[in-house]
Amino acid sequence: MPLRLLLRWSPPALTAGCAALLILIAFNRPIYLPTIGTSELNAFTTLFLSVVLEALPFMLLGVIVSALLQVFVSEQAIRSLAPRSPFLGSVFGALLGLLFPLCECGMIPVVRRLIRKGMPAYIGIVYILAGPIVNPIVFASTYTAFHAQPGILYGRMGLGFLVAFLIGLVLSRYMKASPLRTGHSTPIHEHPHHGHHSSGQSERQPLGTRFASTLGHASEEFFDMGKYLIFGALLTALIQTGVDRSSLDAIASHETLSQLFMMAFAYFLSLCSTSDAFVAASFSHLFTAGPLLAFLVFGPMIDLKNTLMLFSAFRARIVAAVVILTAVLVFSLSWLTAHLIT
């Protein structure tokens, strides 16, 4: 019950706090705190607004594309393209975000429906992991944030593909039953057959109605994701202005600790993958390529909000296995990649 209450009231509280912060900044009201001077407050405001304003256009583009796909692209069209081979299926799942760049929050319910309709479960999980990274919108936002460091850009895309691909191969070999929480645990290689009356064919709506649904879905997702972006920018600004620089330098100077710190930071921030590159870029003067890549790859794949969504859709043992595999692979491969590109 306490966890349920926390999940119920944290989004409104987070929204109210972010709104109050924006109002204070908009009216340029001074905030008198005993340990924060005028210079620190100005630095905090500048950093906070820069992260939000740089990331906002990409987040808006992402939710519009997500809404268009939600309304106009049928699940059967995606399922009909799925290969039979585990190797090709893992490649297909890892690259599916190039065609269907959904937001990570919108992927889990879509993938759950696709698995119930017969798509191999490992392909759906690979798509959940790679889709938030290997897609054109995230490529554009990461390029904008790290145009001076192309190694970070291509390292992020390559690691996102490789980690998801490897997990797909493992799951295709060892996951023999449906990973979904609801329904019967039928073998995942037994694809149920459905009639020709698909939901997309039976629910033909006028074009105007579908565009209205698109706008409604986009606006709802934008405001839902916006509070996480603002909260992430808030924490980023607080850490860089409120935490002693020597403490961050001590973390950044330790190779292993800095990667673990940035992975944990990405997990709890739960930023949208279309905007997290700008937060990572604000730390580029402190951290090397390894921790930055760990932040940019682990956060979109596994964070606090999508962990809760995964537990609501998939069996706990499968979620735990995916989280552990992702953490180990991201940590080791980001370290290796950083040494190759530097």
CSV table of C-alpha atoms in Angstrom, one decimal:
chain,number,residue,atom,x,y,z
A,1,MET,CA,0.0,0.0,0.0
A,2,PRO,CA,2.7,2.6,0.7
A,3,LEU,CA,4.4,1.8,-2.6
A,4,ARG,CA,1.0,2.2,-4.4
A,5,LEU,CA,0.4,5.5,-2.7
A,6,LEU,CA,3.9,6.7,-3.6
A,7,LEU,CA,3.4,5.8,-7.3
A,8,ARG,CA,0.0,7.5,-7.3
A,9,TRP,CA,1.1,10.8,-5.8
A,10,SER,CA,4.6,11.2,-7.0
A,11,PRO,CA,3.7,12.3,-10.5
A,12,PRO,CA,1.4,15.1,-9.3
A,13,ALA,CA,3.9,16.2,-6.7
A,14,LEU,CA,6.7,16.2,-9.2
A,15,THR,CA,4.5,18.2,-11.7
A,16,ALA,CA,3.7,20.8,-9.0
A,17,GLY,CA,7.3,21.1,-7.9
A,18,CYS,CA,8.5,21.6,-11.5
A,19,ALA,CA,5.7,24.2,-12.1
A,20,ALA,CA,6.7,26.2,-9.0
A,21,LEU,CA,10.3,26.1,-10.1
A,22,LEU,CA,9.5,27.4,-13.5
A,23,ILE,CA,7.3,30.2,-12.1
A,24,LEU,CA,10.1,31.4,-9.8
A,25,ILE,CA,12.5,31.5,-12.7
A,26,ALA,CA,10.0,33.2,-15.0
A,27,PHE,CA,9.3,36.0,-12.5
A,28,ASN,CA,13.0,36.2,-11.6
A,29,ARG,CA,12.2,35.9,-7.9
A,30,PRO,CA,15.2,35.7,-5.6
A,31,ILE,CA,15.5,32.6,-3.5
A,32,TYR,CA,17.4,33.2,-0.2
A,33,LEU,CA,19.0,30.0,1.1
A,34,PRO,CA,21.8,30.1,3.7
A,35,THR,CA,24.3,28.1,1.6
A,36,ILE,CA,23.5,29.4,-1.9
A,37,GLY,CA,24.8,32.7,-3.1
A,38,THR,CA,23.8,34.8,-6.1
A,39,SER,CA,26.5,33.4,-8.3
A,40,GLU,CA,25.5,29.8,-7.6
A,41,LEU,CA,21.8,30.6,-8.1
A,42,ASN,CA,22.6,32.2,-11.5
A,43,ALA,CA,24.7,29.2,-12.5
A,44,PHE,CA,21.9,26.9,-11.5
A,45,THR,CA,19.3,28.8,-13.4
A,46,THR,CA,21.4,29.1,-16.6
A,47,LEU,CA,22.3,25.3,-16.6
A,48,PHE,CA,18.7,24.3,-15.8
A,49,LEU,CA,17.2,26.4,-18.6
A,50,SER,CA,19.9,25.4,-21.1
A,51,VAL,CA,19.2,21.7,-20.6
A,52,VAL,CA,15.4,22.1,-20.9
A,53,LEU,CA,15.4,24.4,-23.9
A,54,GLU,CA,18.0,22.3,-25.9
A,55,ALA,CA,16.1,19.1,-25.2
A,56,LEU,CA,12.5,20.3,-25.7
A,57,PRO,CA,12.4,20.3,-29.5
A,58,PHE,CA,13.6,16.7,-29.7
A,59,MET,CA,11.2,15.5,-27.1
A,60,LEU,CA,8.4,17.2,-28.9
A,61,LEU,CA,9.4,15.5,-32.2
A,62,GLY,CA,9.6,12.1,-30.5
A,63,VAL,CA,6.1,12.3,-29.0
A,64,ILE,CA,4.6,13.4,-32.3
A,65,VAL,CA,6.2,10.4,-34.1
A,66,SER,CA,5.2,8.1,-31.3
A,67,ALA,CA,1.6,9.3,-31.6
A,68,LEU,CA,1.5,8.9,-35.4
A,69,LEU,CA,2.7,5.4,-35.1
A,70,GLN,CA,0.3,4.6,-32.4
A,71,VAL,CA,-2.7,5.7,-34.5
A,72,PHE,CA,-1.7,4.9,-38.1
A,73,VAL,CA,0.6,1.8,-38.0
A,74,SER,CA,-1.0,-1.5,-37.2
A,75,GLU,CA,0.6,-4.1,-34.9
A,76,GLN,CA,0.0,-6.8,-37.6
A,77,ALA,CA,2.3,-4.9,-40.0
A,78,ILE,CA,5.1,-5.1,-37.5
A,79,ARG,CA,4.4,-8.8,-36.6
A,80,SER,CA,4.4,-9.9,-40.3
A,81,LEU,CA,8.0,-8.7,-40.7
A,82,ALA,CA,9.5,-10.7,-37.8
A,83,PRO,CA,12.1,-13.3,-39.0
A,84,ARG,CA,12.1,-16.9,-37.7
A,85,SER,CA,15.9,-17.2,-37.1
A,86,PRO,CA,17.0,-16.1,-33.6
A,87,PHE,CA,20.1,-14.3,-35.2
A,88,LEU,CA,18.0,-12.4,-37.7
A,89,GLY,CA,15.2,-11.9,-35.2
A,90,SER,CA,17.6,-10.2,-32.8
A,91,VAL,CA,19.0,-8.0,-35.6
A,92,PHE,CA,15.4,-7.2,-36.6
A,93,GLY,CA,14.4,-6.3,-33.0
A,94,ALA,CA,17.5,-4.1,-32.5
A,95,LEU,CA,16.9,-2.2,-35.7
A,96,LEU,CA,13.1,-1.9,-35.5
A,97,GLY,CA,13.4,1.5,-33.9
A,98,LEU,CA,14.7,2.9,-37.2
A,99,LEU,CA,11.3,2.3,-38.7
A,100,PHE,CA,9.1,2.7,-35.6
A,101,PRO,CA,10.9,5.2,-33.2
A,102,LEU,CA,8.4,4.9,-30.3
A,103,CYS,CA,9.1,6.4,-26.9
A,104,GLU,CA,10.3,3.9,-24.3
A,105,CYS,CA,7.2,4.5,-22.3
A,106,GLY,CA,4.9,3.6,-25.2
A,107,MET,CA,6.9,0.5,-26.3
A,108,ILE,CA,6.0,-1.8,-23.4
A,109,PRO,CA,2.2,-1.9,-23.9
A,110,VAL,CA,2.7,-2.2,-27.7
A,111,VAL,CA,5.2,-5.0,-27.4
A,112,ARG,CA,2.9,-6.8,-24.9
A,113,ARG,CA,0.1,-6.8,-27.5
A,114,LEU,CA,2.4,-8.0,-30.2
A,115,ILE,CA,3.7,-10.9,-28.1
A,116,ARG,CA,0.1,-11.9,-27.4
A,117,LYS,CA,-0.6,-11.9,-31.2
A,118,GLY,CA,2.2,-14.2,-31.9
A,119,MET,CA,5.4,-12.2,-32.3
A,120,PRO,CA,8.4,-14.0,-30.7
A,121,ALA,CA,8.9,-12.6,-27.2
A,122,TYR,CA,12.6,-12.2,-27.4
A,123,ILE,CA,12.2,-9.8,-30.4
A,124,GLY,CA,9.8,-7.7,-28.4
A,125,ILE,CA,12.2,-7.4,-25.5
A,126,VAL,CA,15.1,-6.6,-27.9
A,127,TYR,CA,13.0,-3.8,-29.4
A,128,ILE,CA,12.2,-2.4,-25.9
A,129,LEU,CA,15.9,-2.3,-25.1
A,130,ALA,CA,17.3,-1.0,-28.4
A,131,GLY,CA,14.4,1.1,-29.7
A,132,PRO,CA,15.0,4.1,-27.4
A,133,ILE,CA,18.6,4.4,-28.7
A,134,VAL,CA,18.8,3.1,-32.3
A,135,ASN,CA,16.3,5.4,-33.9
A,136,PRO,CA,16.7,8.6,-36.0
A,137,ILE,CA,15.4,11.1,-33.5
A,138,VAL,CA,17.8,10.0,-30.8
A,139,PHE,CA,20.6,10.0,-33.3
A,140,ALA,CA,19.8,13.6,-34.2
A,141,SER,CA,19.6,14.8,-30.6
A,142,THR,CA,22.8,13.0,-29.7
A,143,TYR,CA,24.6,14.5,-32.7
A,144,THR,CA,23.4,18.0,-31.6
A,145,ALA,CA,24.7,17.5,-28.1
A,146,PHE,CA,28.0,15.8,-29.0
A,147,HIS,CA,28.8,17.1,-32.5
A,148,ALA,CA,32.3,17.8,-31.3
A,149,GLN,CA,32.7,14.2,-30.0
A,150,PRO,CA,31.5,11.8,-32.8
A,151,GLY,CA,32.9,8.9,-30.9
A,152,ILE,CA,30.2,9.3,-28.3
A,153,LEU,CA,27.5,9.5,-30.9
A,154,TYR,CA,28.5,6.4,-32.8
A,155,GLY,CA,29.5,4.6,-29.7
A,156,ARG,CA,26.1,5.1,-28.3
A,157,MET,CA,24.4,3.8,-31.4
A,158,GLY,CA,26.7,0.8,-31.7
A,159,LEU,CA,26.4,-0.2,-28.0
A,160,GLY,CA,22.7,0.2,-28.0
A,161,PHE,CA,22.5,-2.3,-30.9
A,162,LEU,CA,25.1,-4.7,-29.6
A,163,VAL,CA,23.8,-5.0,-26.0
A,164,ALA,CA,20.2,-5.6,-27.2
A,165,PHE,CA,21.4,-8.0,-29.9
A,166,LEU,CA,23.3,-10.1,-27.4
A,167,ILE,CA,20.5,-10.2,-24.9
A,168,GLY,CA,18.2,-11.3,-27.7
A,169,LEU,CA,20.4,-14.2,-28.5
A,170,VAL,CA,20.5,-15.3,-24.8
A,171,LEU,CA,16.7,-15.0,-24.5
A,172,SER,CA,16.0,-16.8,-27.7
A,173,ARG,CA,18.0,-19.8,-26.4
A,174,TYR,CA,16.9,-20.0,-22.7
A,175,MET,CA,13.4,-18.4,-22.6
A,176,LYS,CA,11.1,-21.2,-23.4
A,177,ALA,CA,7.7,-20.0,-22.1
A,178,SER,CA,5.8,-16.7,-22.5
A,179,PRO,CA,7.3,-14.0,-20.3
A,180,LEU,CA,4.0,-12.2,-19.9
A,181,ARG,CA,2.5,-11.9,-16.4
A,182,THR,CA,-1.1,-12.4,-17.6
A,183,GLY,CA,-2.4,-15.3,-19.6
A,184,HIS,CA,-1.1,-18.8,-19.9
A,185,SER,CA,2.5,-19.6,-20.2
A,186,THR,CA,2.4,-21.1,-23.7
A,187,PRO,CA,5.7,-21.9,-25.4
A,188,ILE,CA,7.0,-18.8,-27.2
A,189,HIS,CA,7.6,-20.7,-30.4
A,190,GLU,CA,4.0,-21.6,-30.8
A,191,HIS,CA,2.4,-18.7,-32.6
A,192,PRO,CA,-1.4,-18.5,-32.2
A,193,HIS,CA,-3.3,-18.0,-35.4
A,194,HIS,CA,-5.8,-15.2,-35.6
A,195,GLY,CA,-8.6,-14.5,-38.0
A,196,HIS,CA,-8.6,-11.9,-40.6
A,197,HIS,CA,-10.7,-9.5,-38.5
A,198,SER,CA,-7.9,-7.4,-37.1
A,199,SER,CA,-8.6,-4.4,-34.8
A,200,GLY,CA,-7.2,-2.1,-37.5
A,201,GLN,CA,-9.7,-3.4,-40.1
A,202,SER,CA,-12.7,-3.4,-37.8
A,203,GLU,CA,-12.2,0.0,-36.4
A,204,ARG,CA,-11.9,2.2,-39.5
A,205,GLN,CA,-12.2,5.8,-38.3
A,206,PRO,CA,-12.4,9.0,-40.3
A,207,LEU,CA,-9.1,10.7,-41.1
A,208,GLY,CA,-10.1,13.7,-39.0
A,209,THR,CA,-10.8,11.5,-36.0
A,210,ARG,CA,-7.5,9.7,-36.3
A,211,PHE,CA,-5.6,13.0,-36.4
A,212,ALA,CA,-7.5,14.2,-33.4
A,213,SER,CA,-6.5,11.0,-31.6
A,214,THR,CA,-2.9,11.6,-32.7
A,215,LEU,CA,-2.9,15.1,-31.2
A,216,GLY,CA,-4.5,13.9,-28.0
A,217,HIS,CA,-2.0,11.1,-27.6
A,218,ALA,CA,0.9,13.4,-28.4
A,219,SER,CA,-0.2,16.1,-25.9
A,220,GLU,CA,-0.7,13.5,-23.1
A,221,GLU,CA,2.7,11.9,-23.7
A,222,PHE,CA,4.4,15.3,-24.0
A,223,PHE,CA,3.1,16.5,-20.6
A,224,ASP,CA,3.8,13.1,-19.0
A,225,MET,CA,7.4,13.1,-20.3
A,226,GLY,CA,7.9,16.8,-19.8
A,227,LYS,CA,7.9,16.6,-16.0
A,228,TYR,CA,10.7,13.9,-16.1
A,229,LEU,CA,12.8,16.1,-18.4
A,230,ILE,CA,12.3,19.1,-16.1
A,231,PHE,CA,13.1,17.0,-13.0
A,232,GLY,CA,16.2,15.6,-14.7
A,233,ALA,CA,17.4,19.1,-15.6
A,234,LEU,CA,16.7,20.2,-12.0
A,235,LEU,CA,18.8,17.3,-10.5
A,236,THR,CA,21.6,17.9,-13.1
A,237,ALA,CA,21.7,21.6,-12.2
A,238,LEU,CA,21.6,20.9,-8.5
A,239,ILE,CA,24.4,18.4,-8.7
A,240,GLN,CA,26.7,20.6,-10.7
A,241,THR,CA,26.1,23.7,-8.6
A,242,GLY,CA,25.3,22.3,-5.2
A,243,VAL,CA,27.7,19.4,-4.9
A,244,ASP,CA,31.3,20.2,-4.1
A,245,ARG,CA,33.4,20.1,-7.3
A,246,SER,CA,36.1,18.1,-5.5
A,247,SER,CA,33.6,15.4,-4.8
A,248,LEU,CA,32.6,15.1,-8.4
A,249,ASP,CA,36.3,15.2,-9.4
A,250,ALA,CA,37.0,12.4,-7.0
A,251,ILE,CA,34.2,10.3,-8.6
A,252,ALA,CA,35.2,11.2,-12.1
A,253,SER,CA,38.9,10.3,-11.4
A,254,HIS,CA,37.9,6.7,-10.5
A,255,GLU,CA,37.2,4.8,-13.6
A,256,THR,CA,34.9,2.1,-12.2
A,257,LEU,CA,33.1,4.3,-9.7
A,258,SER,CA,32.4,7.0,-12.3
A,259,GLN,CA,30.7,4.4,-14.6
A,260,LEU,CA,28.6,3.0,-11.8
A,261,PHE,CA,27.7,6.6,-10.7
A,262,MET,CA,26.5,7.6,-14.1
A,263,MET,CA,24.6,4.4,-14.6
A,264,ALA,CA,22.8,4.9,-11.3
A,265,PHE,CA,22.2,8.6,-12.2
A,266,ALA,CA,20.6,7.6,-15.5
A,267,TYR,CA,18.5,4.9,-13.8
A,268,PHE,CA,16.9,7.3,-11.2
A,269,LEU,CA,16.6,10.3,-13.5
A,270,SER,CA,14.4,8.2,-15.9
A,271,LEU,CA,14.9,10.8,-18.7
A,272,CYS,CA,13.4,10.4,-22.2
A,273,SER,CA,16.1,9.2,-24.7
A,274,THR,CA,15.3,12.1,-27.0
A,275,SER,CA,16.6,14.5,-24.4
A,276,ASP,CA,19.1,12.7,-22.1
A,277,ALA,CA,22.1,13.5,-24.4
A,278,PHE,CA,21.9,17.1,-23.4
A,279,VAL,CA,22.1,16.2,-19.7
A,280,ALA,CA,25.1,13.9,-20.4
A,281,ALA,CA,26.8,16.7,-22.4
A,282,SER,CA,26.6,19.0,-19.4
A,283,PHE,CA,28.9,16.5,-17.6
A,284,SER,CA,31.3,16.1,-20.5
A,285,HIS,CA,33.8,18.4,-18.8
A,286,LEU,CA,33.9,16.2,-15.8
A,287,PHE,CA,33.6,12.6,-17.0
A,288,THR,CA,35.4,10.6,-19.7
A,289,ALA,CA,33.8,8.7,-22.6
A,290,GLY,CA,33.2,5.5,-20.6
A,291,PRO,CA,30.8,7.0,-17.9
A,292,LEU,CA,29.1,9.2,-20.5
A,293,LEU,CA,28.4,6.1,-22.8
A,294,ALA,CA,27.2,4.1,-19.7
A,295,PHE,CA,24.8,6.9,-18.9
A,296,LEU,CA,23.6,7.2,-22.6
A,297,VAL,CA,23.1,3.5,-23.1
A,298,PHE,CA,21.9,2.1,-19.7
A,299,GLY,CA,19.4,4.9,-18.9
A,300,PRO,CA,17.2,4.5,-22.1
A,301,MET,CA,17.3,0.7,-21.8
A,302,ILE,CA,16.6,0.3,-18.0
A,303,ASP,CA,15.5,3.1,-15.7
A,304,LEU,CA,13.2,3.4,-12.7
A,305,LYS,CA,9.9,4.1,-14.6
A,306,ASN,CA,10.3,1.5,-17.2
A,307,THR,CA,11.4,-1.1,-14.6
A,308,LEU,CA,8.1,-0.6,-12.9
A,309,MET,CA,6.3,-0.9,-16.3
A,310,LEU,CA,8.3,-4.1,-17.1
A,311,PHE,CA,7.3,-5.7,-13.8
A,312,SER,CA,3.7,-4.9,-14.6
A,313,ALA,CA,3.9,-6.6,-18.0
A,314,PHE,CA,6.4,-9.4,-17.6
A,315,ARG,CA,7.3,-12.0,-15.1
A,316,ALA,CA,9.6,-11.0,-12.3
A,317,ARG,CA,12.3,-13.6,-13.2
A,318,ILE,CA,12.5,-12.4,-16.8
A,319,VAL,CA,12.7,-8.7,-15.8
A,320,ALA,CA,15.4,-9.4,-13.2
A,321,ALA,CA,17.4,-11.4,-15.8
A,322,VAL,CA,17.1,-8.6,-18.4
A,323,VAL,CA,18.1,-5.9,-15.9
A,324,ILE,CA,21.2,-7.8,-14.7
A,325,LEU,CA,22.3,-8.7,-18.2
A,326,THR,CA,21.8,-5.2,-19.4
A,327,ALA,CA,23.8,-3.7,-16.5
A,328,VAL,CA,26.7,-6.1,-16.9
A,329,LEU,CA,26.9,-5.7,-20.7
A,330,VAL,CA,26.6,-1.9,-20.6
A,331,PHE,CA,29.2,-1.6,-17.9
A,332,SER,CA,31.8,-3.8,-19.6
A,333,LEU,CA,31.2,-2.8,-23.2
A,334,SER,CA,31.1,0.9,-22.5
A,335,TRP,CA,34.5,0.6,-20.7
A,336,LEU,CA,35.9,-1.3,-23.7
A,337,THR,CA,34.4,1.1,-26.3
A,338,ALA,CA,35.7,4.2,-24.4
A,339,HIS,CA,39.2,2.7,-24.6
A,340,LEU,CA,38.8,2.1,-28.4
A,341,ILE,CA,37.6,5.6,-29.3
A,342,THR,CA,40.0,7.5,-27.1
